[in-house]
XYZ file of N, CA and C in Angstrom:
690
model
N 14.070 -27.407 -9.440
C 12.876 -27.670 -8.944
C 12.322 -26.373 -8.944
N 11.177 -26.251 -9.093
C 10.181 -24.898 -8.646
C 8.912 -25.924 -8.027
N 8.530 -25.295 -6.793
C 7.556 -26.312 -6.137
C 5.942 -25.454 -6.707
N 5.337 -26.635 -6.152
C 3.802 -26.290 -7.276
C 2.730 -25.327 -6.238
N 3.088 -23.642 -6.859
C 2.246 -23.218 -6.180
C 0.704 -23.720 -5.635
N 0.193 -24.129 -6.188
C -1.864 -24.348 -6.529
C -1.416 -26.419 -5.457
N -1.956 -26.672 -5.030
C -1.358 -28.233 -4.294
C -2.874 -28.413 -4.496
N -3.217 -29.731 -4.333
C -4.410 -30.519 -4.338
C -4.371 -30.862 -2.118
N -5.669 -30.481 -2.109
C -5.578 -30.629 -0.359
C -6.287 -29.123 0.195
N -6.668 -29.284 1.279
C -7.265 -27.648 1.972
C -6.050 -26.525 2.474
N -6.438 -25.745 1.654
C -4.629 -24.806 2.396
C -5.660 -24.121 4.231
N -3.891 -23.217 4.322
C -4.150 -23.310 5.815
C -5.242 -22.569 6.432
N -5.188 -21.565 4.877
C -6.952 -20.296 5.221
C -6.899 -19.601 3.702
N -7.776 -19.463 3.730
C -8.256 -19.073 2.357
C -7.277 -17.323 1.774
N -6.935 -18.235 -0.050
C -6.407 -17.556 0.116
C -4.955 -16.929 -0.062
N -4.118 -18.092 0.506
C -2.075 -17.940 1.326
C -2.021 -18.969 -0.025
N -0.166 -18.604 -0.682
C 0.092 -19.511 -1.084
C 0.342 -21.211 -0.651
N 1.291 -21.926 -0.876
C 0.960 -23.331 -0.695
C 2.806 -23.628 -0.441
N 3.582 -23.362 0.149
C 4.984 -22.985 -0.520
C 4.948 -24.865 0.061
N 5.515 -25.300 -0.880
C 6.825 -26.761 -0.012
C 7.368 -26.906 1.093
N 7.832 -28.117 1.963
C 8.494 -27.991 2.754
C 9.794 -27.538 2.970
N 10.709 -27.261 4.122
C 12.068 -26.742 3.496
C 12.824 -27.867 2.825
N 14.155 -27.541 1.803
C 14.136 -28.197 1.095
C 15.618 -27.777 1.250
N 16.341 -27.786 -0.207
C 18.440 -27.434 -0.029
C 17.806 -25.667 -0.789
N 17.897 -25.234 0.349
C 18.235 -23.593 -0.250
C 17.041 -23.237 -0.484
N 15.639 -23.620 0.327
C 14.744 -23.849 0.313
C 13.810 -23.745 1.640
N 13.358 -22.706 1.997
C 12.504 -22.548 3.413
C 11.048 -21.908 3.614
N 10.216 -22.835 4.109
C 9.549 -21.970 4.728
C 8.783 -22.318 5.920
N 8.656 -20.551 6.590
C 8.175 -20.311 8.134
C 6.866 -19.398 8.308
N 6.043 -19.159 9.534
C 5.277 -19.363 10.086
C 5.601 -18.454 11.302
N 4.867 -17.115 10.864
C 5.166 -16.305 12.078
C 3.314 -16.126 12.599
N 2.742 -15.348 14.258
C 1.758 -15.306 14.843
C 0.914 -14.438 13.317
N 1.323 -13.694 12.334
C 0.766 -12.683 11.035
C 1.571 -12.759 9.949
N 2.275 -13.898 9.634
C 2.983 -13.836 8.129
C 3.158 -15.937 8.057
N 3.091 -15.650 7.483
C 3.187 -16.964 6.190
C 4.921 -16.117 5.229
N 6.045 -16.735 5.497
C 7.662 -16.483 4.462
C 8.040 -17.923 4.055
N 7.840 -17.565 3.547
C 8.479 -18.547 2.083
C 9.932 -18.539 1.148
N 11.056 -19.153 0.703
C 11.819 -18.565 -0.491
C 10.659 -17.957 -1.633
N 11.298 -17.585 -2.468
C 10.587 -17.163 -3.867
C 10.438 -18.806 -4.605
N 9.492 -18.763 -4.946
C 9.518 -20.098 -5.618
C 9.574 -18.910 -7.490
N 8.657 -18.274 -7.449
C 8.948 -17.431 -9.418
C 9.317 -15.964 -9.166
N 9.784 -15.771 -9.983
C 10.550 -13.959 -9.808
C 8.965 -12.963 -9.880
N 7.599 -13.539 -9.617
C 6.731 -12.645 -8.872
C 7.006 -12.749 -7.947
N 7.126 -13.921 -7.031
C 7.450 -13.240 -5.272
C 8.312 -12.574 -4.964
N 9.716 -12.262 -6.054
C 10.840 -12.123 -6.333
C 10.719 -10.302 -6.382
N 9.917 -10.394 -7.632
C 9.556 -8.765 -8.349
C 8.353 -8.048 -6.893
N 6.890 -8.854 -6.662
C 6.768 -8.048 -5.921
C 7.431 -7.632 -4.332
N 7.858 -8.564 -3.216
C 8.375 -8.022 -2.747
C 9.653 -6.769 -2.232
N 10.388 -6.870 -4.077
C 11.192 -5.696 -3.884
C 9.827 -4.967 -3.857
N 8.612 -4.477 -4.985
C 7.802 -4.157 -5.073
C 7.279 -3.210 -3.435
N 6.543 -3.736 -2.668
C 7.099 -4.202 -0.942
C 7.705 -2.836 -0.204
N 8.812 -2.759 -1.317
C 10.411 -1.471 -0.573
C 10.678 -0.392 -1.428
N 9.817 0.017 -2.683
C 10.095 0.811 -3.767
C 9.539 2.263 -3.652
N 8.567 2.146 -2.279
C 8.052 3.435 -2.425
C 8.714 4.499 -2.667
N 8.914 6.059 -1.659
C 10.108 6.715 -1.119
C 10.125 6.190 0.007
N 9.196 6.770 0.865
C 9.278 6.130 2.602
C 10.121 4.861 2.742
N 10.129 3.572 2.047
C 11.085 3.018 2.310
C 12.497 3.248 1.779
N 12.260 3.814 0.852
C 14.055 3.995 0.031
C 14.347 5.179 1.139
N 13.815 5.924 1.575
C 14.839 6.539 2.605
C 15.981 5.973 3.205
N 15.394 4.784 4.146
C 15.764 3.939 4.637
C 17.109 3.333 4.092
N 16.719 2.281 2.915
C 17.476 1.140 2.324
C 18.338 1.638 1.011
N 17.986 2.962 0.485
C 18.845 3.616 -0.863
C 19.444 2.203 -1.446
N 18.366 1.591 -2.326
C 18.843 0.669 -3.032
C 19.315 1.659 -4.677
N 20.322 0.858 -5.602
C 20.054 1.511 -6.928
C 18.716 1.644 -7.943
N 18.702 3.057 -8.867
C 17.969 2.706 -9.664
C 17.079 2.200 -9.952
N 17.776 1.148 -10.680
C 17.596 -0.084 -10.967
C 17.292 -1.242 -9.933
N 16.630 -1.388 -9.044
C 16.485 -2.160 -8.222
C 14.794 -2.002 -7.738
N 14.566 -0.125 -7.942
C 13.861 -0.034 -7.720
C 12.512 -0.079 -8.779
N 11.323 -0.372 -8.143
C 9.659 -0.950 -8.895
C 9.021 0.664 -9.105
N 8.663 0.732 -10.564
C 8.222 2.252 -10.971
C 7.185 2.079 -10.007
N 5.878 3.000 -9.847
C 4.816 3.572 -9.023
C 3.763 2.529 -9.593
N 3.146 2.665 -10.999
C 2.189 1.947 -11.460
C 2.568 0.344 -11.260
N 3.632 -0.107 -11.413
C 3.524 -1.775 -11.368
C 3.704 -2.113 -9.515
N 4.045 -1.237 -8.888
C 3.825 -1.109 -7.910
C 3.488 -1.767 -7.273
N 1.650 -0.273 -7.107
C 0.557 -0.711 -7.072
C -0.335 -2.234 -7.586
N 0.310 -2.073 -8.470
C -0.749 -3.640 -8.741
C -0.011 -4.931 -8.477
N 1.043 -4.551 -7.914
C 2.452 -6.013 -7.444
C 1.646 -6.388 -6.141
N 1.212 -5.314 -5.305
C 1.331 -5.435 -4.478
C -0.762 -5.138 -3.910
N -1.749 -4.969 -4.585
C -2.850 -5.414 -4.333
C -3.081 -7.418 -4.879
N -1.909 -8.434 -4.696
C -2.390 -9.140 -5.475
C -2.406 -10.031 -4.387
N -2.667 -10.864 -4.754
C -3.009 -12.398 -3.216
C -2.534 -13.170 -4.191
N -0.848 -13.999 -3.439
C -0.538 -14.692 -4.337
C -0.878 -16.544 -3.997
N -2.415 -16.380 -3.018
C -2.856 -17.417 -2.646
C -3.542 -17.806 -3.517
N -4.327 -17.134 -5.055
C -5.527 -16.812 -5.483
C -5.344 -16.926 -7.068
N -5.201 -18.588 -7.889
C -4.827 -18.849 -9.261
C -5.672 -17.883 -9.915
N -7.244 -17.209 -9.379
C -7.727 -16.970 -10.948
C -7.254 -15.216 -11.061
N -6.817 -14.684 -9.902
C -6.575 -13.202 -9.915
C -5.196 -13.229 -9.873
N -3.928 -13.946 -10.012
C -3.263 -14.002 -11.170
C -3.330 -13.880 -12.553
N -3.997 -15.199 -12.352
C -4.213 -15.827 -14.293
C -5.108 -14.492 -15.242
N -5.557 -13.736 -13.665
C -6.200 -12.052 -14.165
C -5.190 -10.846 -14.775
N -4.278 -11.397 -14.334
C -2.692 -10.518 -14.279
C -1.860 -10.332 -15.421
N -1.818 -9.743 -16.298
C -0.656 -9.737 -17.087
C 0.651 -9.895 -16.602
N 1.663 -9.058 -16.168
C 2.481 -8.444 -15.220
C 2.939 -10.288 -14.315
N 1.431 -10.226 -13.317
C 1.690 -11.545 -12.680
C 1.914 -13.040 -13.299
N 1.353 -12.593 -14.714
C 1.283 -14.721 -15.358
C 2.435 -14.724 -15.874
N 3.280 -13.803 -16.965
C 4.551 -12.733 -17.076
C 5.588 -14.003 -15.930
N 6.034 -13.709 -14.700
C 6.442 -13.750 -13.599
C 6.598 -14.463 -12.585
N 4.850 -15.317 -13.059
C 4.606 -16.643 -12.765
C 5.793 -17.978 -13.669
N 6.223 -17.357 -14.973
C 6.765 -18.303 -16.030
C 8.230 -18.434 -15.516
N 8.445 -17.644 -14.670
C 9.884 -17.395 -14.851
C 10.205 -18.068 -13.645
N 11.012 -19.028 -13.536
C 11.753 -19.852 -12.238
C 11.763 -19.149 -11.310
N 12.529 -18.859 -9.913
C 13.027 -18.240 -9.067
C 14.424 -18.985 -8.518
N 15.394 -19.000 -8.891
C 16.918 -20.171 -8.452
C 17.828 -19.305 -7.839
N 17.946 -19.613 -5.953
C 19.004 -19.297 -5.735
C 20.337 -18.656 -6.452
N 21.499 -18.398 -6.409
C 22.205 -18.423 -8.067
C 23.721 -18.824 -6.889
N 24.442 -19.484 -6.804
C 25.162 -19.237 -5.615
C 26.391 -17.869 -4.992
N 26.512 -18.047 -3.948
C 26.382 -16.664 -2.694
C 25.388 -16.218 -2.599
N 24.568 -16.093 -3.082
C 23.432 -14.756 -3.543
C 23.077 -15.171 -2.150
N 22.685 -13.992 -1.430
C 21.578 -13.914 0.007
C 20.259 -15.476 -0.061
N 19.690 -15.515 0.966
C 18.458 -15.589 1.219
C 17.782 -14.975 1.088
N 16.264 -14.639 0.702
C 14.812 -14.337 1.302
C 14.589 -15.361 1.265
N 13.274 -14.243 1.994
C 11.761 -15.514 2.644
C 11.148 -13.988 1.877
N 9.804 -14.327 1.481
C 9.308 -13.867 0.817
C 7.355 -13.662 2.315
N 7.684 -12.352 2.813
C 6.191 -11.824 3.554
C 5.016 -11.872 3.111
N 4.082 -12.658 3.861
C 2.270 -13.089 3.074
C 1.542 -13.090 4.671
N 1.240 -12.049 4.393
C -0.611 -11.526 6.057
C -1.253 -12.945 5.453
N -1.536 -13.420 5.744
C -2.500 -14.347 7.296
C -3.120 -13.576 6.997
N -3.605 -13.033 7.420
C -5.027 -12.015 7.653
C -5.704 -12.208 6.188
N -4.665 -11.494 5.468
C -5.319 -11.331 3.948
C -4.786 -11.652 2.993
N -3.843 -12.633 2.635
C -2.981 -13.421 1.783
C -1.888 -12.162 0.669
N -1.946 -11.126 1.194
C -1.730 -10.206 0.641
C 0.067 -9.968 0.888
N 1.033 -9.330 -0.198
C 2.422 -9.310 -0.074
C 2.623 -8.635 1.210
N 3.455 -8.836 1.888
C 3.454 -7.710 3.760
C 5.014 -7.683 3.617
N 5.440 -8.389 1.991
C 7.323 -7.580 2.686
C 8.409 -8.342 2.314
N 9.102 -8.644 3.318
C 10.967 -10.023 2.784
C 11.598 -9.446 3.592
N 12.109 -10.484 3.823
C 14.030 -11.051 5.072
C 14.686 -11.681 4.535
N 15.743 -10.811 4.332
C 17.038 -11.333 3.637
C 17.934 -12.019 4.865
N 19.357 -12.541 4.280
C 20.422 -12.775 5.414
C 21.206 -13.337 4.681
N 22.420 -12.646 4.394
C 23.393 -13.534 4.049
C 24.720 -14.169 4.403
N 24.570 -14.820 4.155
C 25.199 -16.533 5.100
C 26.256 -16.838 5.201
N 27.708 -15.056 4.589
C 28.578 -15.158 4.655
C 29.198 -14.611 5.730
N 27.954 -12.883 6.061
C 28.509 -12.285 7.465
C 27.770 -12.340 8.012
N 25.910 -13.216 7.637
C 24.766 -12.897 9.220
C 24.447 -11.677 9.117
N 24.561 -10.842 7.949
C 23.426 -9.698 8.395
C 22.873 -9.780 7.910
N 22.079 -9.302 8.177
C 19.981 -9.044 8.640
C 19.794 -8.258 8.068
N 17.922 -8.055 6.821
C 18.072 -7.174 6.386
C 15.961 -7.353 6.441
N 15.566 -6.829 6.454
C 14.163 -6.379 6.028
C 13.424 -5.615 5.200
N 11.898 -5.533 5.287
C 11.073 -4.195 4.578
C 9.159 -5.193 4.760
N 8.774 -3.988 5.026
C 7.691 -4.010 4.945
C 6.727 -3.863 4.110
N 5.716 -4.470 3.434
C 5.131 -2.916 2.449
C 3.993 -2.204 2.880
N 3.297 -0.336 2.683
C 3.078 0.580 3.399
C 2.000 -0.204 4.052
N 1.098 -1.014 3.035
C 0.229 -1.575 4.098
C -0.009 -2.699 5.062
N 1.708 -2.883 5.164
C 2.471 -4.130 6.541
C 3.149 -3.241 7.394
N 3.343 -1.964 7.814
C 3.708 -1.133 8.637
C 2.407 -0.497 9.551
N 3.369 -0.325 11.310
C 2.650 -0.013 11.773
C 1.481 -0.677 12.660
N 1.804 -2.210 12.541
C 0.836 -3.312 13.173
C 2.183 -4.346 13.781
N 3.102 -3.971 13.817
C 3.872 -4.571 15.476
C 5.111 -5.447 14.539
N 3.798 -5.888 12.813
C 4.757 -6.917 11.399
C 5.768 -7.567 11.618
N 6.897 -5.994 11.480
C 8.289 -6.044 11.712
C 9.125 -7.001 13.218
N 8.422 -6.059 14.271
C 9.322 -7.482 15.140
C 9.457 -8.913 14.354
N 8.369 -9.097 14.329
C 7.784 -10.746 13.718
C 8.861 -11.303 12.597
N 8.495 -10.124 11.603
C 9.657 -10.732 10.372
C 11.492 -10.471 10.991
N 11.160 -10.101 11.867
C 12.819 -10.246 12.233
C 13.773 -11.448 13.288
N 12.391 -12.003 13.976
C 11.553 -13.131 14.241
C 12.230 -14.248 13.517
N 11.409 -14.047 11.714
C 11.317 -15.175 11.391
C 12.804 -15.291 11.031
N 13.513 -14.377 10.361
C 14.861 -13.426 9.693
C 15.259 -14.219 11.112
N 15.845 -14.294 12.765
C 17.239 -15.038 13.114
C 16.277 -16.292 13.248
N 15.406 -17.274 13.299
C 14.806 -18.352 12.810
C 15.758 -18.964 11.788
N 15.959 -18.646 10.235
C 16.374 -19.017 9.311
C 17.774 -18.924 9.357
N 18.190 -17.706 10.480
C 19.606 -17.888 10.293
C 20.789 -19.104 11.106
N 19.805 -18.720 12.537
C 20.553 -19.397 12.971
C 19.623 -21.686 13.161
N 18.488 -21.759 12.797
C 18.121 -22.904 12.914
C 18.047 -23.697 11.146
N 17.795 -22.856 10.396
C 17.770 -23.436 8.838
C 19.061 -22.993 8.654
N 19.603 -21.844 8.674
C 21.306 -21.822 8.265
C 22.755 -22.518 9.005
N 22.226 -22.183 10.261
C 23.037 -23.467 11.552
C 23.887 -21.695 11.745
N 24.124 -20.182 11.923
C 24.550 -19.967 11.582
C 24.399 -19.564 13.221
N 25.879 -19.006 14.340
C 25.991 -18.975 15.296
C 25.716 -17.306 15.795
N 26.127 -16.017 15.097
C 25.720 -14.775 15.222
C 25.012 -14.258 14.130
N 23.759 -13.234 14.217
C 23.288 -12.836 13.163
C 23.431 -11.134 13.358
N 23.975 -10.142 12.385
C 23.660 -8.644 12.792
C 22.944 -8.213 11.835
N 22.604 -6.546 12.078
C 21.394 -6.119 11.692
C 21.994 -4.577 11.673
N 21.636 -3.783 11.105
C 22.618 -3.053 10.708
C 21.451 -1.434 10.768
N 20.912 -0.247 11.707
C 20.048 0.778 11.086
C 20.538 2.026 10.978
N 19.974 2.962 10.321
C 19.806 4.301 11.147
C 19.632 4.752 12.239
N 20.227 5.674 12.546
C 19.757 6.185 14.432
C 18.516 5.994 13.976
N 17.997 7.596 13.171
C 16.645 7.787 13.034
C 15.374 6.970 12.299
N 15.496 6.070 12.018
C 14.848 4.720 11.915
C 14.675 4.029 12.954
N 13.514 5.177 14.190
C 13.205 4.301 14.893
C 12.844 3.174 15.262
N 11.864 3.556 14.007
C 10.697 1.533 14.199
C 11.312 0.435 13.380
N 12.446 0.443 12.731
C 13.553 -0.605 12.409
C 14.116 -1.220 13.987
N 14.311 -0.080 14.507
C 15.392 -0.550 15.852
C 14.834 -0.832 16.879
N 13.105 -0.212 16.293
C 12.214 -1.439 17.700
C 12.053 -2.779 17.570
N 11.780 -2.501 16.476
C 11.469 -3.679 15.845
C 12.469 -5.242 16.116
N 13.746 -4.460 15.727
C 14.663 -5.583 16.051
C 14.935 -5.724 17.361
N 14.732 -4.716 18.588
C 15.009 -4.774 19.520
C 13.969 -6.200 20.471
N 12.640 -5.582 19.577
C 11.078 -6.673 20.021
C 12.058 -8.310 19.273
N 12.812 -8.284 18.611
C 12.624 -9.709 17.926
C 13.811 -10.688 19.125
N 14.602 -9.384 19.856
C 16.109 -10.498 20.325
C 17.492 -9.490 20.439
N 17.214 -8.823 19.623
C 18.767 -8.220 18.896
C 19.215 -7.437 19.966
N 20.437 -7.081 20.219
C 20.635 -6.024 21.039
C 21.752 -5.852 20.071
N 21.971 -4.011 21.547
C 23.805 -3.225 21.484
C 24.301 -4.447 20.593
N 25.418 -4.040 19.628
C 26.895 -4.517 19.283
C 27.339 -3.080 18.760
N 28.194 -3.751 18.143
C 30.000 -3.056 18.126
C 29.891 -3.194 16.359
N 30.212 -2.260 15.257
C 29.884 -2.114 14.323
C 30.129 -0.872 13.627
N 30.586 -0.636 12.584
C 31.109 0.645 12.184
C 29.847 2.310 11.994
N 30.593 2.916 12.493
C 29.547 4.680 13.047
C 29.001 4.676 11.505
N 29.703 4.398 10.421
C 29.231 5.017 8.764
C 29.084 3.511 8.337
N 27.940 3.593 7.270
C 27.119 2.661 5.931
C 27.663 3.180 4.976
N 27.620 2.962 3.644
C 27.009 3.313 2.179
C 25.854 2.891 1.991
N 25.372 3.252 1.546
C 23.655 2.639 0.258
C 24.333 2.380 -0.453
N 23.573 0.599 -1.484
C 23.996 0.748 -2.229
C 23.297 2.063 -3.466
N 22.887 2.765 -3.281
C 22.898 4.109 -3.839
C 23.906 5.066 -4.026
N 24.805 4.496 -3.363
C 25.978 5.687 -2.690
C 26.315 6.450 -2.102
N 24.964 6.232 -1.061
C 24.879 7.283 0.096
C 24.998 7.339 0.998
N 25.685 7.571 2.068
C 26.642 6.843 3.242
C 25.906 7.949 4.229
N 25.705 6.879 5.125
C 24.767 7.477 6.395
C 25.466 6.922 8.246
N 24.563 7.553 9.006
C 25.177 6.596 9.993
C 24.806 5.541 10.584
N 25.853 4.643 11.795
C 24.862 3.348 12.012
C 25.485 3.078 13.151
N 24.116 2.425 13.593
C 23.528 1.390 14.703
C 23.780 -0.250 13.965
N 24.218 -0.568 15.168
C 24.697 -2.072 15.221
C 23.450 -3.021 16.378
N 23.091 -4.289 15.928
C 22.916 -5.107 16.492
C 22.801 -6.141 16.391
N 23.126 -7.116 17.235
C 23.356 -8.734 17.218
C 22.277 -9.621 17.347
N 22.240 -10.505 17.597
C 21.173 -12.180 18.218
C 21.630 -13.300 17.775
N 21.933 -13.234 18.728
C 22.249 -15.040 19.638
C 21.126 -16.148 19.918
N 21.180 -17.596 19.609
C 20.061 -18.442 20.211
C 20.136 -18.435 21.772
N 18.963 -18.410 22.120
C 19.412 -18.245 23.411
C 18.444 -20.408 24.235
N 18.493 -20.740 23.347
C 17.981 -21.955 23.148
C 17.918 -23.039 21.402
N 18.507 -23.476 21.933
C 19.012 -25.079 20.760
C 17.359 -25.644 19.926
N 17.504 -24.927 18.819
C 16.600 -25.034 17.852
C 16.751 -26.141 16.553
N 15.635 -26.362 16.793
C 15.612 -27.566 15.812
C 16.230 -27.068 14.357
N 16.727 -27.950 13.779
C 17.511 -27.815 12.496
C 15.934 -28.681 11.963
N 16.086 -27.507 9.724
C 15.096 -28.087 9.670
C 16.176 -28.612 8.201
N 14.900 -29.746 7.181
C 15.503 -30.648 5.993
C 17.083 -29.430 5.313
N 16.516 -28.129 5.303
C 16.962 -27.532 4.323
C 18.720 -27.100 4.508
N 18.828 -27.372 5.997
C 19.821 -26.125 6.417
C 21.172 -27.094 6.617
N 22.299 -26.318 6.062
C 23.857 -26.952 5.309
C 24.345 -26.476 7.162
N 25.330 -26.900 6.579
C 26.580 -27.444 8.071
C 26.387 -25.685 9.107
N 26.881 -26.159 10.543
C 27.085 -25.646 10.900
C 28.302 -25.190 10.704
N 29.074 -24.118 10.640
C 29.849 -23.255 11.224
C 31.142 -24.247 11.565
N 32.316 -24.324 10.973
C 33.297 -25.118 11.609
C 33.492 -24.540 13.127
């Protein structure tokens, strides 16, 4: 089932998408400055990938070339407001991607799309592997340097513990990527053991620093939560 992007009733804020409530593999979270939700259509997913397709982000993420969104499409997608139906109808790229529903595949990572509450633009995404508890995340250029990384990783922690029932989450970053390290630490991740080297998707091997997150209090499970690990 694909959630309806535009529902009747008054939205929480002008220009924001209105994702449905949590359900099976569908989750919605809100932080102080971000609305986060499971992708509804391929527009959400491709826009999230566009947010990390610039050279600065790829310096740290190292995706395969086939996963990086080209510069022209990247600019178009990151100008979009996913809660503005008129704007989306006016964009040929948005119309095409809106027609393609997003369905999480078996064994796929859980993804949350981030939208800024202040201006309604795509802000980035966080992803979590339910099998390993490993967390990742990124922000669009317009959303960097504002402290939103901390909120993004706090949301990932809530997704992992309260929504997916995982006891321990892990995240890694290159030691030189001090911005990611600070954001993770402020989100409650603490230093943990892990392999000293890590291979990125494009094959580049890097030094790695690892952190872990465990819940400090009992969290209310959402309707879409799976079973707690045995």
